[in-house]
PDB file of C-alpha atoms in Angstrom:
ATOM      1  CA  UNK A   1     -38.466   0.830  10.481  1.00 55.00           C
ATOM      2  CA  UNK A   2     -35.972   0.322  13.322  1.00 65.00           C
ATOM      3  CA  UNK A   3     -34.822  -3.064  12.040  1.00 71.00           C
ATOM      4  CA  UNK A   4     -34.556  -1.754   8.485  1.00 77.00           C
ATOM      5  CA  UNK A   5     -32.303   1.099   9.607  1.00 80.00           C
ATOM      6  CA  UNK A   6     -30.231  -1.323  11.655  1.00 79.00           C
ATOM      7  CA  UNK A   7     -29.190  -3.081   8.445  1.00 83.00           C
ATOM      8  CA  UNK A   8     -29.496  -0.180   6.001  1.00 89.00           C
ATOM      9  CA  UNK A   9     -27.065   2.220   7.693  1.00 90.00           C
ATOM     10  CA  UNK A  10     -24.178  -0.296   7.952  1.00 90.00           C
ATOM     11  CA  UNK A  11     -24.882  -1.393   4.371  1.00 92.00           C
ATOM     12  CA  UNK A  12     -24.594   2.181   3.073  1.00 94.00           C
ATOM     13  CA  UNK A  13     -21.388   2.753   5.056  1.00 95.00           C
ATOM     14  CA  UNK A  14     -19.950  -0.506   3.750  1.00 95.00           C
ATOM     15  CA  UNK A  15     -20.791   0.299   0.122  1.00 96.00           C
ATOM     16  CA  UNK A  16     -19.309   3.801   0.350  1.00 96.00           C
ATOM     17  CA  UNK A  17     -16.108   2.416   1.863  1.00 96.00           C
ATOM     18  CA  UNK A  18     -15.891  -0.412  -0.669  1.00 96.00           C
ATOM     19  CA  UNK A  19     -16.330   1.890  -3.673  1.00 95.00           C
ATOM     20  CA  UNK A  20     -13.590   4.177  -2.307  1.00 96.00           C
ATOM     21  CA  UNK A  21     -11.278   1.316  -1.354  1.00 96.00           C
ATOM     22  CA  UNK A  22     -11.611  -0.483  -4.699  1.00 96.00           C
ATOM     23  CA  UNK A  23     -10.231   0.752  -8.024  1.00 95.00           C
ATOM     24  CA  UNK A  24     -13.044   0.291 -10.530  1.00 94.00           C
ATOM     25  CA  UNK A  25     -11.228   1.820 -13.508  1.00 94.00           C
ATOM     26  CA  UNK A  26      -9.720  -1.460 -14.688  1.00 95.00           C
ATOM     27  CA  UNK A  27      -6.223  -1.972 -16.130  1.00 97.00           C
ATOM     28  CA  UNK A  28      -4.164   0.967 -17.312  1.00 97.00           C
ATOM     29  CA  UNK A  29      -4.960   2.174 -20.805  1.00 97.00           C
ATOM     30  CA  UNK A  30      -2.265   2.712 -23.408  1.00 97.00           C
ATOM     31  CA  UNK A  31      -2.835   6.462 -23.113  1.00 97.00           C
ATOM     32  CA  UNK A  32      -2.192   6.295 -19.361  1.00 97.00           C
ATOM     33  CA  UNK A  33       0.926   4.182 -19.873  1.00 97.00           C
ATOM     34  CA  UNK A  34       2.350   6.668 -22.378  1.00 97.00           C
ATOM     35  CA  UNK A  35       1.579   9.504 -19.947  1.00 97.00           C
ATOM     36  CA  UNK A  36       3.429   7.869 -17.053  1.00 97.00           C
ATOM     37  CA  UNK A  37       6.367   6.941 -19.296  1.00 97.00           C
ATOM     38  CA  UNK A  38       6.712  10.584 -20.356  1.00 96.00           C
ATOM     39  CA  UNK A  39       6.720  11.640 -16.696  1.00 94.00           C
ATOM     40  CA  UNK A  40       9.456   9.118 -15.889  1.00 94.00           C
ATOM     41  CA  UNK A  41      11.499  10.447 -18.797  1.00 94.00           C
ATOM     42  CA  UNK A  42      11.075  13.995 -17.470  1.00 91.00           C
ATOM     43  CA  UNK A  43      12.391  12.782 -14.121  1.00 88.00           C
ATOM     44  CA  UNK A  44      15.513  11.533 -15.886  1.00 88.00           C
ATOM     45  CA  UNK A  45      15.123   7.907 -14.875  1.00 90.00           C
ATOM     46  CA  UNK A  46      17.431   5.382 -16.591  1.00 92.00           C
ATOM     47  CA  UNK A  47      16.066   3.850 -19.797  1.00 95.00           C
ATOM     48  CA  UNK A  48      16.350   0.314 -18.382  1.00 95.00           C
ATOM     49  CA  UNK A  49      14.245   1.273 -15.366  1.00 94.00           C
ATOM     50  CA  UNK A  50      11.625   2.954 -17.556  1.00 95.00           C
ATOM     51  CA  UNK A  51      11.312  -0.176 -19.701  1.00 96.00           C
ATOM     52  CA  UNK A  52      10.831  -2.302 -16.576  1.00 96.00           C
ATOM     53  CA  UNK A  53       8.141   0.090 -15.376  1.00 96.00           C
ATOM     54  CA  UNK A  54       6.495   0.025 -18.793  1.00 97.00           C
ATOM     55  CA  UNK A  55       6.248  -3.766 -18.588  1.00 97.00           C
ATOM     56  CA  UNK A  56       4.796  -3.444 -15.071  1.00 97.00           C
ATOM     57  CA  UNK A  57       2.132  -1.113 -16.472  1.00 98.00           C
ATOM     58  CA  UNK A  58       1.382  -3.177 -19.573  1.00 97.00           C
ATOM     59  CA  UNK A  59       0.792  -6.275 -17.433  1.00 97.00           C
ATOM     60  CA  UNK A  60      -1.670  -4.437 -15.174  1.00 97.00           C
ATOM     61  CA  UNK A  61      -4.689  -6.518 -14.113  1.00 96.00           C
ATOM     62  CA  UNK A  62      -6.534  -3.607 -12.504  1.00 95.00           C
ATOM     63  CA  UNK A  63      -6.444  -5.340  -9.126  1.00 95.00           C
ATOM     64  CA  UNK A  64      -5.041  -4.248  -5.781  1.00 96.00           C
ATOM     65  CA  UNK A  65      -1.575  -5.488  -4.883  1.00 96.00           C
ATOM     66  CA  UNK A  66       0.871  -5.615  -2.000  1.00 96.00           C
ATOM     67  CA  UNK A  67       4.469  -4.421  -2.066  1.00 96.00           C
ATOM     68  CA  UNK A  68       6.860  -6.558  -0.039  1.00 96.00           C
ATOM     69  CA  UNK A  69       9.861  -4.593   1.273  1.00 95.00           C
ATOM     70  CA  UNK A  70      12.982  -6.080   2.868  1.00 96.00           C
ATOM     71  CA  UNK A  71      14.974  -3.256   4.446  1.00 95.00           C
ATOM     72  CA  UNK A  72      18.521  -2.926   5.777  1.00 95.00           C
ATOM     73  CA  UNK A  73      19.017   0.507   7.360  1.00 94.00           C
ATOM     74  CA  UNK A  74      22.322   2.355   7.024  1.00 93.00           C
ATOM     75  CA  UNK A  75      24.335   2.708  10.235  1.00 91.00           C
ATOM     76  CA  UNK A  76      26.052   5.919   9.101  1.00 90.00           C
ATOM     77  CA  UNK A  77      23.992   7.479   6.308  1.00 90.00           C
ATOM     78  CA  UNK A  78      25.500  10.331   4.280  1.00 91.00           C
ATOM     79  CA  UNK A  79      24.271  13.886   4.631  1.00 89.00           C
ATOM     80  CA  UNK A  80      21.455  14.743   2.254  1.00 87.00           C
ATOM     81  CA  UNK A  81      20.440  18.147   0.961  1.00 86.00           C
ATOM     82  CA  UNK A  82      17.283  19.225   2.738  1.00 85.00           C
ATOM     83  CA  UNK A  83      18.106  17.305   5.932  1.00 86.00           C
ATOM     84  CA  UNK A  84      20.205  18.340   8.905  1.00 88.00           C
ATOM     85  CA  UNK A  85      23.801  17.057   8.926  1.00 89.00           C
ATOM     86  CA  UNK A  86      24.263  13.833  10.854  1.00 89.00           C
ATOM     87  CA  UNK A  87      20.618  12.701  10.746  1.00 90.00           C
ATOM     88  CA  UNK A  88      20.103   9.002  11.419  1.00 92.00           C
ATOM     89  CA  UNK A  89      18.651   6.534   8.950  1.00 92.00           C
ATOM     90  CA  UNK A  90      15.366   6.547  10.860  1.00 92.00           C
ATOM     91  CA  UNK A  91      15.170  10.350  10.686  1.00 91.00           C
ATOM     92  CA  UNK A  92      15.854  10.337   6.951  1.00 91.00           C
ATOM     93  CA  UNK A  93      13.243   7.627   6.391  1.00 91.00           C
ATOM     94  CA  UNK A  94      10.804   9.701   8.431  1.00 89.00           C
ATOM     95  CA  UNK A  95      11.334  12.621   6.078  1.00 88.00           C
ATOM     96  CA  UNK A  96      10.614  10.346   3.136  1.00 89.00           C
ATOM     97  CA  UNK A  97       7.423   8.966   4.715  1.00 88.00           C
ATOM     98  CA  UNK A  98       6.138  12.496   5.498  1.00 86.00           C
ATOM     99  CA  UNK A  99       5.092  12.628   1.867  1.00 83.00           C
ATOM    100  CA  UNK A 100       4.324   8.955   1.414  1.00 88.00           C
ATOM    101  CA  UNK A 101       1.747   8.514   4.170  1.00 90.00           C
ATOM    102  CA  UNK A 102      -0.628  11.307   3.050  1.00 91.00           C
ATOM    103  CA  UNK A 103      -0.242  10.251  -0.590  1.00 91.00           C
ATOM    104  CA  UNK A 104      -0.972   6.637   0.311  1.00 94.00           C
ATOM    105  CA  UNK A 105      -3.997   7.279   2.516  1.00 95.00           C
ATOM    106  CA  UNK A 106      -5.579   9.618  -0.049  1.00 94.00           C
ATOM    107  CA  UNK A 107      -5.560   6.696  -2.477  1.00 96.00           C
ATOM    108  CA  UNK A 108      -6.839   3.980  -0.119  1.00 96.00           C
ATOM    109  CA  UNK A 109      -3.310   2.586   0.141  1.00 96.00           C
ATOM    110  CA  UNK A 110      -1.606   1.912   3.442  1.00 94.00           C
ATOM    111  CA  UNK A 111       0.855  -0.270   5.383  1.00 94.00           C
ATOM    112  CA  UNK A 112      -0.588  -3.571   6.580  1.00 94.00           C
ATOM    113  CA  UNK A 113       2.496  -4.973   8.316  1.00 93.00           C
ATOM    114  CA  UNK A 114       5.742  -3.783   9.869  1.00 94.00           C
ATOM    115  CA  UNK A 115       8.209  -6.041  11.660  1.00 96.00           C
ATOM    116  CA  UNK A 116      11.753  -5.955  13.042  1.00 95.00           C
ATOM    117  CA  UNK A 117      14.209  -8.700  12.117  1.00 95.00           C
ATOM    118  CA  UNK A 118      15.240 -10.787  15.136  1.00 95.00           C
ATOM    119  CA  UNK A 119      17.968 -12.905  13.523  1.00 95.00           C
ATOM    120  CA  UNK A 120      20.062 -13.400  10.416  1.00 93.00           C
ATOM    121  CA  UNK A 121      18.535 -14.840   7.247  1.00 93.00           C
ATOM    122  CA  UNK A 122      17.712 -18.498   7.860  1.00 92.00           C
ATOM    123  CA  UNK A 123      17.832 -19.581   4.221  1.00 92.00           C
ATOM    124  CA  UNK A 124      19.632 -17.934   1.290  1.00 92.00           C
ATOM    125  CA  UNK A 125      19.813 -19.302  -2.255  1.00 93.00           C
ATOM    126  CA  UNK A 126      21.395 -17.477  -5.164  1.00 91.00           C
ATOM    127  CA  UNK A 127      21.632 -14.062  -3.443  1.00 89.00           C
ATOM    128  CA  UNK A 128      24.777 -12.341  -2.211  1.00 90.00           C
ATOM    129  CA  UNK A 129      24.901  -9.958   0.764  1.00 90.00           C
ATOM    130  CA  UNK A 130      21.437 -11.013   1.978  1.00 92.00           C
ATOM    131  CA  UNK A 131      22.403 -12.342   5.407  1.00 93.00           C
ATOM    132  CA  UNK A 132      21.267  -9.309   7.399  1.00 94.00           C
ATOM    133  CA  UNK A 133      18.040  -7.299   7.301  1.00 96.00           C
ATOM    134  CA  UNK A 134      16.607  -4.856   9.808  1.00 95.00           C
ATOM    135  CA  UNK A 135      12.922  -4.656   8.902  1.00 94.00           C
ATOM    136  CA  UNK A 136      10.189  -5.964   6.651  1.00 96.00           C
ATOM    137  CA  UNK A 137       7.053  -4.160   5.548  1.00 95.00           C
ATOM    138  CA  UNK A 138       3.972  -4.881   3.467  1.00 95.00           C
ATOM    139  CA  UNK A 139       2.232  -1.959   1.765  1.00 95.00           C
ATOM    140  CA  UNK A 140      -1.214  -2.253   0.197  1.00 96.00           C
ATOM    141  CA  UNK A 141      -1.885  -0.327  -3.014  1.00 97.00           C
ATOM    142  CA  UNK A 142      -5.376   0.073  -4.414  1.00 97.00           C
ATOM    143  CA  UNK A 143      -3.986  -0.275  -7.936  1.00 97.00           C
ATOM    144  CA  UNK A 144      -0.878   0.172 -10.032  1.00 97.00           C
ATOM    145  CA  UNK A 145      -2.424   3.447 -11.155  1.00 97.00           C
ATOM    146  CA  UNK A 146      -2.331   4.746  -7.585  1.00 97.00           C
ATOM    147  CA  UNK A 147       1.307   3.747  -7.116  1.00 96.00           C
ATOM    148  CA  UNK A 148       2.247   5.487 -10.359  1.00 96.00           C
ATOM    149  CA  UNK A 149       0.399   8.655  -9.345  1.00 95.00           C
ATOM    150  CA  UNK A 150       2.516   8.742  -6.181  1.00 92.00           C
ATOM    151  CA  UNK A 151       5.932   8.040  -7.689  1.00 90.00           C
ATOM    152  CA  UNK A 152       5.458  10.455 -10.606  1.00 91.00           C
ATOM    153  CA  UNK A 153       4.601  13.301  -8.261  1.00 86.00           C
ATOM    154  CA  UNK A 154       7.578  15.735  -8.330  1.00 81.00           C
ATOM    155  CA  UNK A 155       7.354  16.148  -4.537  1.00 75.00           C
ATOM    156  CA  UNK A 156       7.835  12.398  -4.107  1.00 75.00           C
ATOM    157  CA  UNK A 157      10.812  12.122  -6.431  1.00 70.00           C
ATOM    158  CA  UNK A 158      12.675  14.822  -4.516  1.00 67.00           C
ATOM    159  CA  UNK A 159      12.020  13.021  -1.230  1.00 78.00           C
ATOM    160  CA  UNK A 160      13.297   9.714  -2.609  1.00 79.00           C
ATOM    161  CA  UNK A 161      16.876  10.796  -1.910  1.00 85.00           C
ATOM    162  CA  UNK A 162      16.122  10.577   1.814  1.00 89.00           C
ATOM    163  CA  UNK A 163      15.074   6.940   1.431  1.00 89.00           C
ATOM    164  CA  UNK A 164      18.114   6.069  -0.678  1.00 89.00           C
ATOM    165  CA  UNK A 165      20.486   7.584   1.891  1.00 91.00           C
ATOM    166  CA  UNK A 166      18.723   5.795   4.767  1.00 93.00           C
ATOM    167  CA  UNK A 167      19.263   2.325   3.312  1.00 94.00           C
ATOM    168  CA  UNK A 168      22.226   0.033   2.935  1.00 93.00           C
ATOM    169  CA  UNK A 169      20.153  -2.286   0.766  1.00 94.00           C
ATOM    170  CA  UNK A 170      16.543  -3.102   0.041  1.00 94.00           C
ATOM    171  CA  UNK A 171      14.427  -5.435  -2.048  1.00 94.00           C
ATOM    172  CA  UNK A 172      10.873  -4.515  -2.983  1.00 94.00           C
ATOM    173  CA  UNK A 173       8.548  -6.397  -5.297  1.00 95.00           C
ATOM    174  CA  UNK A 174       4.769  -6.461  -5.903  1.00 96.00           C
ATOM    175  CA  UNK A 175       2.408  -9.323  -5.058  1.00 96.00           C
ATOM    176  CA  UNK A 176      -1.168  -9.964  -6.143  1.00 94.00           C
ATOM    177  CA  UNK A 177      -3.306 -11.691  -3.542  1.00 86.00           C
ATOM    178  CA  UNK A 178      -4.492 -15.271  -3.721  1.00 85.00           C
ATOM    179  CA  UNK A 179      -5.497 -15.526  -0.044  1.00 82.00           C
ATOM    180  CA  UNK A 180      -5.881 -12.294   1.938  1.00 85.00           C
ATOM    181  CA  UNK A 181      -8.106 -12.593   5.000  1.00 83.00           C
ATOM    182  CA  UNK A 182      -6.882  -9.220   6.331  1.00 85.00           C
ATOM    183  CA  UNK A 183      -8.638  -7.269   3.578  1.00 91.00           C
ATOM    184  CA  UNK A 184     -10.544  -4.459   5.381  1.00 93.00           C
ATOM    185  CA  UNK A 185     -13.586  -5.034   3.157  1.00 93.00           C
ATOM    186  CA  UNK A 186     -13.819  -8.609   4.413  1.00 92.00           C
ATOM    187  CA  UNK A 187     -13.195  -7.612   8.036  1.00 92.00           C
ATOM    188  CA  UNK A 188     -15.667  -4.725   7.909  1.00 93.00           C
ATOM    189  CA  UNK A 189     -18.348  -7.018   6.497  1.00 92.00           C
ATOM    190  CA  UNK A 190     -17.789  -9.485   9.360  1.00 92.00           C
ATOM    191  CA  UNK A 191     -17.949  -6.691  11.940  1.00 93.00           C
ATOM    192  CA  UNK A 192     -21.184  -5.217  10.550  1.00 91.00           C
ATOM    193  CA  UNK A 193     -22.850  -8.619  10.176  1.00 91.00           C
ATOM    194  CA  UNK A 194     -21.915  -9.595  13.718  1.00 91.00           C
ATOM    195  CA  UNK A 195     -22.985  -6.242  15.157  1.00 89.00           C
ATOM    196  CA  UNK A 196     -26.336  -6.165  13.366  1.00 87.00           C
ATOM    197  CA  UNK A 197     -27.088  -9.797  14.244  1.00 87.00           C
ATOM    198  CA  UNK A 198     -26.401  -9.255  17.951  1.00 87.00           C
ATOM    199  CA  UNK A 199     -28.467  -6.037  18.110  1.00 84.00           C
ATOM    200  CA  UNK A 200     -31.306  -7.657  16.163  1.00 79.00           C
ATOM    201  CA  UNK A 201     -31.361 -10.662  18.499  1.00 81.00           C
ATOM    202  CA  UNK A 202     -31.507  -8.323  21.510  1.00 78.00           C
ATOM    203  CA  UNK A 203     -34.489  -6.486  20.014  1.00 76.00           C
ATOM    204  CA  UNK A 204     -36.274  -9.770  19.307  1.00 68.00           C
ATOM    205  CA  UNK A 205     -35.599 -11.140  22.786  1.00 70.00           C
ATOM    206  CA  UNK A 206     -36.929  -7.952  24.391  1.00 70.00           C
ATOM    207  CA  UNK A 207     -40.126  -8.120  22.345  1.00 70.00           C
ATOM    208  CA  UNK A 208     -40.660 -11.739  23.291  1.00 72.00           C
ATOM    209  CA  UNK A 209     -40.053 -11.058  26.989  1.00 66.00           C
ATOM    210  CA  UNK A 210     -42.430  -8.093  26.951  1.00 60.00           C
TER     211      UNK A 210
END
C-alpha cells in the first residue's frame, strides 16, 4: 500500500494541475467570437483593431500561447486620471498590473520571463525608432479565450490607460510553442518522477538491508 500511495498521490496532484493548466474547450466557437466582438464594440475600440482581433479569434487553435513584449518605458509619463500627479512609468505600470496579475493567475496564465535591456538593438531591419528598449517579457496564456476574458473585462480596459501612459513604445505579438522545455507540466512530471524514484529506491534498499 505504501508504494502505491507513493505514486498515486503525485499522480493525482499532477492530473489535477494539468486539467486546470490546460484549456480543454478547443478553439473559439463562432458564438464566442461574436460575443467578444460585441464587447469590443461596446468598449469603443477602432473598427480596424476589432477586425484584427476577429481574425486572431477565427484562427484560434485552442492551444496555449506566449505573448512576447518589447517595452520602452516613458521617462516623463503624463498624469493619468486615477493616479497621483507625477507618478513614474514604473508606478503607472504597477497600477496596471494590479489587475492583470490576479486575472492572469486565475486563468493559469502567468509571466515566464522578465529581463532588462543591457544595450541598444544589435540588429534592426525595416523598423524605425527601434534602437532602444528597456525591458522584454514573455507571458504565458492558457488560451486565446483566457486572454479575451481578461481584456474584455471593464476593470481591465479602464486600467489600460496606465499602461499606455507608462510606455514610449511597445511591440507585443503572440507565439505558439514548437519547443518549450519550461512548460510547468513537463517540469512537474520530471520532479514527481525523480522524487518517487528516489524514495522508492530508498525503501527497497532498506528492505534488502534488513
